PDB file of C-alpha atoms in Angstrom:
ATOM      1  CA  MET H  12      -0.733 -56.539  12.234  1.00  0.00           C
ATOM      2  CA  TYR H  13      -2.881 -56.017   9.187  1.00  0.00           C
ATOM      3  CA  ASN H  14      -5.480 -53.646   7.774  1.00  0.00           C
ATOM      4  CA  ALA H  15      -8.695 -55.551   7.226  1.00  0.00           C
ATOM      5  CA  HIS H  16     -10.515 -54.373   4.145  1.00  0.00           C
ATOM      6  CA  PRO H  17     -13.475 -52.082   4.984  1.00  0.00           C
ATOM      7  CA  SER H  18     -15.823 -53.637   2.438  1.00  0.00           C
ATOM      8  CA  GLU H  19     -18.357 -55.859   4.147  1.00  0.00           C
ATOM      9  CA  LYS H  20     -19.364 -57.318   0.764  1.00  0.00           C
ATOM     10  CA  LEU H  21     -15.791 -58.353   0.043  1.00  0.00           C
ATOM     11  CA  ILE H  22     -15.319 -59.797   3.516  1.00  0.00           C
ATOM     12  CA  HIS H  23     -18.548 -61.757   3.073  1.00  0.00           C
ATOM     13  CA  ALA H  24     -17.251 -63.136  -0.211  1.00  0.00           C
ATOM     14  CA  PHE H  25     -14.100 -64.348   1.571  1.00  0.00           C
ATOM     15  CA  ARG H  26     -16.081 -65.902   4.420  1.00  0.00           C
ATOM     16  CA  GLN H  27     -18.037 -67.880   1.821  1.00  0.00           C
ATOM     17  CA  LYS H  28     -14.921 -68.873  -0.136  1.00  0.00           C
ATOM     18  CA  PRO H  29     -11.625 -68.032   1.623  1.00  0.00           C
ATOM     19  CA  TYR H  30      -9.627 -68.419  -1.551  1.00  0.00           C
ATOM     20  CA  GLN H  31      -9.388 -67.316  -5.163  1.00  0.00           C
ATOM     21  CA  GLY H  32      -9.469 -69.486  -8.270  1.00  0.00           C
ATOM     22  CA  CYS H  33     -10.857 -72.976  -7.983  1.00  0.00           C
ATOM     23  CA  CYS H  34     -11.435 -74.770  -4.687  1.00  0.00           C
ATOM     24  CA  PRO H  35      -8.028 -75.469  -3.092  1.00  0.00           C
ATOM     25  CA  THR H  36      -8.877 -79.045  -2.101  1.00  0.00           C
ATOM     26  CA  GLN H  37      -9.778 -79.790  -5.710  1.00  0.00           C
ATOM     27  CA  ALA H  38      -6.887 -77.929  -7.385  1.00  0.00           C
ATOM     28  CA  GLU H  39      -3.830 -79.517  -8.928  1.00  0.00           C
ATOM     29  CA  PHE H  40      -1.638 -76.467  -8.349  1.00  0.00           C
ATOM     30  CA  LEU H  41      -1.751 -74.196  -5.293  1.00  0.00           C
ATOM     31  CA  PHE H  42      -0.266 -70.720  -5.075  1.00  0.00           C
ATOM     32  CA  ILE H  43      -0.099 -69.708  -1.433  1.00  0.00           C
ATOM     33  CA  GLY H  44       0.337 -66.042  -0.567  1.00  0.00           C
ATOM     34  CA  LEU H  45       0.356 -63.874   2.548  1.00  0.00           C
ATOM     35  CA  ASP H  46      -2.848 -61.867   2.162  1.00  0.00           C
ATOM     36  CA  ALA H  47      -5.331 -60.910  -0.547  1.00  0.00           C
ATOM     37  CA  ASN H  48      -4.845 -57.160  -0.996  1.00  0.00           C
ATOM     38  CA  TYR H  49      -7.406 -54.863  -2.659  1.00  0.00           C
ATOM     39  CA  ALA H  50      -7.735 -51.143  -3.345  1.00  0.00           C
ATOM     40  CA  PRO H  51      -9.440 -49.508  -0.308  1.00  0.00           C
ATOM     41  CA  ASN H  52     -12.121 -47.946  -2.520  1.00  0.00           C
ATOM     42  CA  ILE H  53     -12.851 -51.144  -4.475  1.00  0.00           C
ATOM     43  CA  GLU H  54     -16.626 -50.884  -3.907  1.00  0.00           C
ATOM     44  CA  GLU H  55     -16.590 -47.458  -5.566  1.00  0.00           C
ATOM     45  CA  GLN H  56     -14.936 -48.789  -8.708  1.00  0.00           C
ATOM     46  CA  LYS H  57     -17.025 -49.916 -11.688  1.00  0.00           C
ATOM     47  CA  ILE H  58     -15.227 -53.240 -11.667  1.00  0.00           C
ATOM     48  CA  PHE H  59     -16.521 -54.210  -8.204  1.00  0.00           C
ATOM     49  CA  SER H  60     -19.384 -56.284  -9.598  1.00  0.00           C
ATOM     50  CA  LYS H  61     -16.771 -58.283 -11.570  1.00  0.00           C
ATOM     51  CA  ILE H  62     -14.786 -58.802  -8.375  1.00  0.00           C
ATOM     52  CA  ILE H  63     -17.821 -60.321  -6.702  1.00  0.00           C
ATOM     53  CA  GLU H  64     -18.680 -62.361  -9.796  1.00  0.00           C
ATOM     54  CA  TYR H  65     -15.124 -63.761  -9.676  1.00  0.00           C
ATOM     55  CA  HIS H  66     -15.353 -64.726  -6.030  1.00  0.00           C
ATOM     56  CA  GLU H  67     -18.666 -66.438  -6.625  1.00  0.00           C
ATOM     57  CA  ASP H  68     -17.365 -68.628  -9.446  1.00  0.00           C
ATOM     58  CA  ALA H  69     -13.751 -68.094 -10.496  1.00  0.00           C
ATOM     59  CA  ILE H  70     -13.708 -70.956 -12.988  1.00  0.00           C
ATOM     60  CA  SER H  71     -16.670 -69.581 -14.961  1.00  0.00           C
ATOM     61  CA  PHE H  72     -15.159 -66.097 -14.707  1.00  0.00           C
ATOM     62  CA  TRP H  73     -11.900 -67.178 -16.331  1.00  0.00           C
ATOM     63  CA  GLN H  74     -13.793 -68.977 -19.095  1.00  0.00           C
ATOM     64  CA  LYS H  75     -16.107 -66.023 -19.668  1.00  0.00           C
ATOM     65  CA  TYR H  76     -13.569 -63.174 -19.687  1.00  0.00           C
ATOM     66  CA  ASN H  77     -10.428 -65.084 -20.714  1.00  0.00           C
ATOM     67  CA  VAL H  78      -8.392 -63.703 -17.816  1.00  0.00           C
ATOM     68  CA  HIS H  79      -7.585 -65.571 -14.633  1.00  0.00           C
ATOM     69  CA  HIS H  80      -8.344 -62.600 -12.347  1.00  0.00           C
ATOM     70  CA  PRO H  81     -10.530 -59.445 -12.485  1.00  0.00           C
ATOM     71  CA  PHE H  82      -7.503 -57.236 -11.670  1.00  0.00           C
ATOM     72  CA  LEU H  83      -6.495 -57.782 -15.307  1.00  0.00           C
ATOM     73  CA  LEU H  84      -9.682 -56.234 -16.663  1.00  0.00           C
ATOM     74  CA  ASP H  85      -9.781 -52.583 -17.677  1.00  0.00           C
ATOM     75  CA  GLY H  86     -10.976 -50.396 -14.865  1.00  0.00           C
ATOM     76  CA  TYR H  87      -9.238 -51.801 -11.840  1.00  0.00           C
ATOM     77  CA  LYS H  88      -6.945 -49.408 -10.043  1.00  0.00           C
ATOM     78  CA  GLY H  89      -5.089 -50.569  -6.957  1.00  0.00           C
ATOM     79  CA  ASP H  90      -2.833 -53.193  -5.421  1.00  0.00           C
ATOM     80  CA  GLY H  91      -2.589 -56.661  -6.833  1.00  0.00           C
ATOM     81  CA  ARG H  92      -2.626 -55.851 -10.531  1.00  0.00           C
ATOM     82  CA  LYS H  93       1.124 -56.266 -11.015  1.00  0.00           C
ATOM     83  CA  TYR H  94       1.099 -59.620  -9.283  1.00  0.00           C
ATOM     84  CA  HIS H  95      -1.565 -61.012 -11.586  1.00  0.00           C
ATOM     85  CA  LYS H  96      -0.097 -59.373 -14.681  1.00  0.00           C
ATOM     86  CA  GLU H  97       3.176 -61.138 -13.983  1.00  0.00           C
ATOM     87  CA  PHE H  98       1.389 -64.395 -13.162  1.00  0.00           C
ATOM     88  CA  SER H  99      -0.265 -64.274 -16.566  1.00  0.00           C
ATOM     89  CA  LYS H 100       3.205 -64.676 -18.111  1.00  0.00           C
ATOM     90  CA  ILE H 101       2.994 -68.356 -17.090  1.00  0.00           C
ATOM     91  CA  ARG H 102       0.728 -68.476 -20.183  1.00  0.00           C
ATOM     92  CA  LEU H 103      -2.132 -70.550 -18.816  1.00  0.00           C
ATOM     93  CA  SER H 104      -5.510 -70.609 -20.528  1.00  0.00           C
ATOM     94  CA  CYS H 105      -9.111 -70.846 -19.379  1.00  0.00           C
ATOM     95  CA  LYS H 106      -8.744 -74.598 -19.895  1.00  0.00           C
ATOM     96  CA  ASP H 107      -6.595 -74.566 -16.740  1.00  0.00           C
ATOM     97  CA  ALA H 108      -9.225 -72.744 -14.669  1.00  0.00           C
ATOM     98  CA  SER H 109     -10.232 -75.814 -12.726  1.00  0.00           C
ATOM     99  CA  ARG H 110      -6.569 -76.686 -11.949  1.00  0.00           C
ATOM    100  CA  ILE H 111      -5.330 -73.448 -10.340  1.00  0.00           C
ATOM    101  CA  SER H 112      -6.095 -72.078  -6.861  1.00  0.00           C
ATOM    102  CA  PHE H 113      -4.812 -69.062  -4.953  1.00  0.00           C
ATOM    103  CA  ILE H 114      -5.092 -69.125  -1.194  1.00  0.00           C
ATOM    104  CA  GLU H 115      -3.550 -66.797   1.348  1.00  0.00           C
ATOM    105  CA  LEU H 116      -2.362 -67.441   4.900  1.00  0.00           C
ATOM    106  CA  LEU H 117      -4.611 -64.656   6.167  1.00  0.00           C
ATOM    107  CA  HIS H 118      -8.282 -65.552   6.014  1.00  0.00           C
ATOM    108  CA  LEU H 119      -9.559 -62.041   5.339  1.00  0.00           C
ATOM    109  CA  PRO H 120      -9.007 -59.491   2.537  1.00  0.00           C
ATOM    110  CA  THR H 121      -6.736 -56.561   3.316  1.00  0.00           C
ATOM    111  CA  THR H 122      -5.763 -53.147   2.024  1.00  0.00           C
ATOM    112  CA  GLY H 123      -2.512 -51.202   2.172  1.00  0.00           C
ATOM    113  CA  ARG H 124       0.769 -52.436   3.592  1.00  0.00           C
ATOM    114  CA  ASN H 125       0.623 -55.214   6.162  1.00  0.00           C
ATOM    115  CA  ASP H 126       3.120 -56.867   8.502  1.00  0.00           C
ATOM    116  CA  LEU H 127       1.627 -60.260   9.325  1.00  0.00           C
ATOM    117  CA  LYS H 128       2.501 -62.149  12.490  1.00  0.00           C
ATOM    118  CA  SER H 129       1.652 -65.762  13.189  1.00  0.00           C
ATOM    119  CA  SER H 130      -0.832 -64.509  15.823  1.00  0.00           C
ATOM    120  CA  ASP H 131      -2.848 -62.838  13.064  1.00  0.00           C
ATOM    121  CA  LEU H 132      -3.573 -66.128  11.413  1.00  0.00           C
ATOM    122  CA  ASP H 133      -6.697 -68.244  11.927  1.00  0.00           C
ATOM    123  CA  LYS H 134      -5.984 -71.835  12.956  1.00  0.00           C
ATOM    124  CA  ASN H 135      -8.977 -73.286  11.128  1.00  0.00           C
ATOM    125  CA  HIS H 136      -7.945 -71.545   7.955  1.00  0.00           C
ATOM    126  CA  LEU H 137      -4.378 -72.875   8.286  1.00  0.00           C
ATOM    127  CA  GLN H 138      -5.751 -76.371   8.758  1.00  0.00           C
ATOM    128  CA  TYR H 139      -7.742 -75.897   5.586  1.00  0.00           C
ATOM    129  CA  ILE H 140      -4.563 -74.903   3.735  1.00  0.00           C
ATOM    130  CA  HIS H 141      -2.815 -78.002   5.126  1.00  0.00           C
ATOM    131  CA  LYS H 142      -5.670 -80.147   3.924  1.00  0.00           C
ATOM    132  CA  ALA H 143      -5.415 -78.559   0.449  1.00  0.00           C
ATOM    133  CA  ILE H 144      -1.666 -79.107   0.254  1.00  0.00           C
ATOM    134  CA  PHE H 145      -2.055 -82.813   0.952  1.00  0.00           C
ATOM    135  CA  SER H 146      -5.214 -83.316  -1.105  1.00  0.00           C
ATOM    136  CA  GLU H 147      -5.105 -86.276  -3.427  1.00  0.00           C
ATOM    137  CA  HIS H 148      -5.522 -83.830  -6.328  1.00  0.00           C
ATOM    138  CA  THR H 149      -2.504 -81.628  -5.525  1.00  0.00           C
ATOM    139  CA  LYS H 150       0.481 -82.000  -7.821  1.00  0.00           C
ATOM    140  CA  ALA H 151       2.586 -79.009  -6.739  1.00  0.00           C
ATOM    141  CA  VAL H 152       2.508 -76.030  -4.422  1.00  0.00           C
ATOM    142  CA  PHE H 153       4.236 -72.673  -5.010  1.00  0.00           C
ATOM    143  CA  ILE H 154       5.198 -70.206  -2.235  1.00  0.00           C
ATOM    144  CA  SER H 155       7.590 -67.345  -1.743  1.00  0.00           C
ATOM    145  CA  ASP H 156      10.263 -67.212   0.941  1.00  0.00           C
ATOM    146  CA  ALA H 157       8.188 -64.706   2.973  1.00  0.00           C
ATOM    147  CA  VAL H 158       5.254 -67.103   2.975  1.00  0.00           C
ATOM    148  CA  PHE H 159       7.493 -69.996   4.041  1.00  0.00           C
ATOM    149  CA  LYS H 160       8.938 -67.979   6.938  1.00  0.00           C
ATOM    150  CA  LEU H 161       5.494 -67.172   8.270  1.00  0.00           C
ATOM    151  CA  MET H 162       4.199 -70.719   7.778  1.00  0.00           C
ATOM    152  CA  LYS H 163       7.230 -72.096   9.610  1.00  0.00           C
ATOM    153  CA  LYS H 164       6.314 -70.037  12.678  1.00  0.00           C
ATOM    154  CA  THR H 165       2.988 -71.817  13.044  1.00  0.00           C
ATOM    155  CA  SER H 166       2.573 -75.201  14.748  1.00  0.00           C
ATOM    156  CA  ILE H 167       0.682 -76.590  11.758  1.00  0.00           C
ATOM    157  CA  PHE H 168       3.561 -76.007   9.328  1.00  0.00           C
ATOM    158  CA  SER H 169       6.565 -76.292  11.684  1.00  0.00           C
ATOM    159  CA  TRP H 170       7.591 -79.460   9.791  1.00  0.00           C
ATOM    160  CA  MET H 171       8.570 -77.502   6.685  1.00  0.00           C
ATOM    161  CA  ASN H 172      12.269 -77.459   5.807  1.00  0.00           C
ATOM    162  CA  ASP H 173      14.504 -74.771   4.357  1.00  0.00           C
ATOM    163  CA  ALA H 174      14.521 -74.696   0.573  1.00  0.00           C
ATOM    164  CA  LYS H 175      17.022 -76.982  -1.193  1.00  0.00           C
ATOM    165  CA  GLN H 176      18.029 -77.547  -4.770  1.00  0.00           C
ATOM    166  CA  ILE H 177      16.981 -80.799  -6.436  1.00  0.00           C
ATOM    167  CA  GLU H 178      18.768 -82.030  -9.524  1.00  0.00           C
ATOM    168  CA  GLY H 179      16.897 -81.254 -12.708  1.00  0.00           C
ATOM    169  CA  HIS H 180      14.709 -78.530 -11.160  1.00  0.00           C
ATOM    170  CA  THR H 181      15.099 -74.802 -11.640  1.00  0.00           C
ATOM    171  CA  LEU H 182      13.108 -74.039  -8.492  1.00  0.00           C
ATOM    172  CA  LYS H 183      14.283 -74.956  -5.033  1.00  0.00           C
ATOM    173  CA  VAL H 184      11.862 -76.981  -2.880  1.00  0.00           C
ATOM    174  CA  PHE H 185      10.702 -76.815   0.710  1.00  0.00           C
ATOM    175  CA  HIS H 186       9.208 -80.309   0.576  1.00  0.00           C
ATOM    176  CA  GLU H 187      10.640 -82.863  -1.819  1.00  0.00           C
ATOM    177  CA  LYS H 188       8.071 -85.617  -1.429  1.00  0.00           C
ATOM    178  CA  LYS H 189       4.729 -85.434  -3.164  1.00  0.00           C
ATOM    179  CA  PRO H 190       3.486 -82.798  -3.370  1.00  0.00           C
ATOM    180  CA  LEU H 191       6.602 -80.806  -4.085  1.00  0.00           C
ATOM    181  CA  ILE H 192       6.439 -77.374  -2.461  1.00  0.00           C
ATOM    182  CA  TYR H 193       8.383 -75.013  -4.698  1.00  0.00           C
ATOM    183  CA  LYS H 194      10.081 -71.752  -3.769  1.00  0.00           C
ATOM    184  CA  HIS H 195       9.702 -68.814  -6.144  1.00  0.00           C
ATOM    185  CA  LEU H 196      10.108 -65.055  -6.100  1.00  0.00           C
ATOM    186  CA  HIS H 197       6.965 -63.069  -5.454  1.00  0.00           C
ATOM    187  CA  PHE H 198       5.376 -62.190  -8.794  1.00  0.00           C
ATOM    188  CA  SER H 199       5.489 -58.473  -7.926  1.00  0.00           C
ATOM    189  CA  THR H 200       9.317 -58.603  -7.659  1.00  0.00           C
ATOM    190  CA  TYR H 201      11.142 -56.307 -10.074  1.00  0.00           C
ATOM    191  CA  GLY H 202      14.523 -54.684 -10.625  1.00  0.00           C
ATOM    192  CA  LYS H 203      17.698 -56.751 -10.239  1.00  0.00           C
ATOM    193  CA  PHE H 204      15.670 -59.941  -9.611  1.00  0.00           C
ATOM    194  CA  GLN H 205      13.592 -59.584 -12.793  1.00  0.00           C
ATOM    195  CA  ALA H 206      15.739 -62.012 -14.795  1.00  0.00           C
ATOM    196  CA  GLN H 207      15.550 -64.649 -12.087  1.00  0.00           C
ATOM    197  CA  LYS H 208      11.787 -64.203 -11.860  1.00  0.00           C
ATOM    198  CA  GLU H 209      11.395 -64.637 -15.612  1.00  0.00           C
ATOM    199  CA  GLU H 210      13.363 -67.896 -15.423  1.00  0.00           C
ATOM    200  CA  GLU H 211      11.200 -69.111 -12.588  1.00  0.00           C
ATOM    201  CA  ILE H 212       8.022 -68.219 -14.479  1.00  0.00           C
ATOM    202  CA  LYS H 213       9.220 -70.432 -17.357  1.00  0.00           C
ATOM    203  CA  ALA H 214       9.863 -73.259 -14.875  1.00  0.00           C
ATOM    204  CA  ILE H 215       6.355 -72.914 -13.407  1.00  0.00           C
ATOM    205  CA  HIS H 216       4.943 -72.982 -16.924  1.00  0.00           C
ATOM    206  CA  ASP H 217       6.759 -76.255 -17.616  1.00  0.00           C
ATOM    207  CA  ILE H 218       5.624 -77.789 -14.316  1.00  0.00           C
ATOM    208  CA  ILE H 219       1.960 -76.927 -14.803  1.00  0.00           C
ATOM    209  CA  LEU H 220       1.707 -77.619 -18.491  1.00  0.00           C
ATOM    210  CA  GLY H 221       3.309 -80.978 -18.335  1.00  0.00           C
ATOM    211  CA  SER H 222       7.001 -81.220 -19.291  1.00  0.00           C
ATOM    212  CA  ASN H 223       8.054 -81.792 -15.689  1.00  0.00           C
ATOM    213  CA  ILE H 224       4.954 -83.540 -14.352  1.00  0.00           C
ATOM    214  CA  SER H 225       6.724 -86.911 -14.281  1.00  0.00           C
ATOM    215  CA  ASP H 226       9.216 -85.394 -11.843  1.00  0.00           C
ATOM    216  CA  LEU H 227       6.508 -84.563  -9.319  1.00  0.00           C
ATOM    217  CA  THR H 228       5.882 -88.139  -8.229  1.00  0.00           C
TER     218      THR H 228
END
């Protein structure tokens, strides 16, 4: 079950582009999440026009405002900010805007707490994610354990294996052939797992910015 976001404008933006960042089938690095969560009153916030601007052209947005997501701009209040604040610790720049894509298993934006089931997911959207994962452009995919567990329950991703350690890699992998599908802690994780998350963020930085690219083939 999930709480679909009440904003028709936001839902329309997702129907036009059911992802965030650059186009998933053109991206080098995919970050797959459960659902795109927004403050319930997002339309009432001054930043809403920036949210729509981002969804219309995320690459230009990053280059214009020098942040990868509008949740990092002053004025946004609501869910999702911590995730993207932690993601920014990977230390990417606007030069990477055309390389990074965020796509969620759920095809619609949400609000509040959600408990997704495989029956909530849209088959066409899952097929699009599958296509993006195996695009000729994709070098690596990053997902959390919760995302893996939900993907595994679908027929489209039933082939995925439990995460395993590969020599020379900090992150475990769900798929060790190209593209590698890496397991990482959710970026909103905190507390006793903070140190592990920081280590994983450094590993993701190295993978994306080149020091481990030769290991991806």
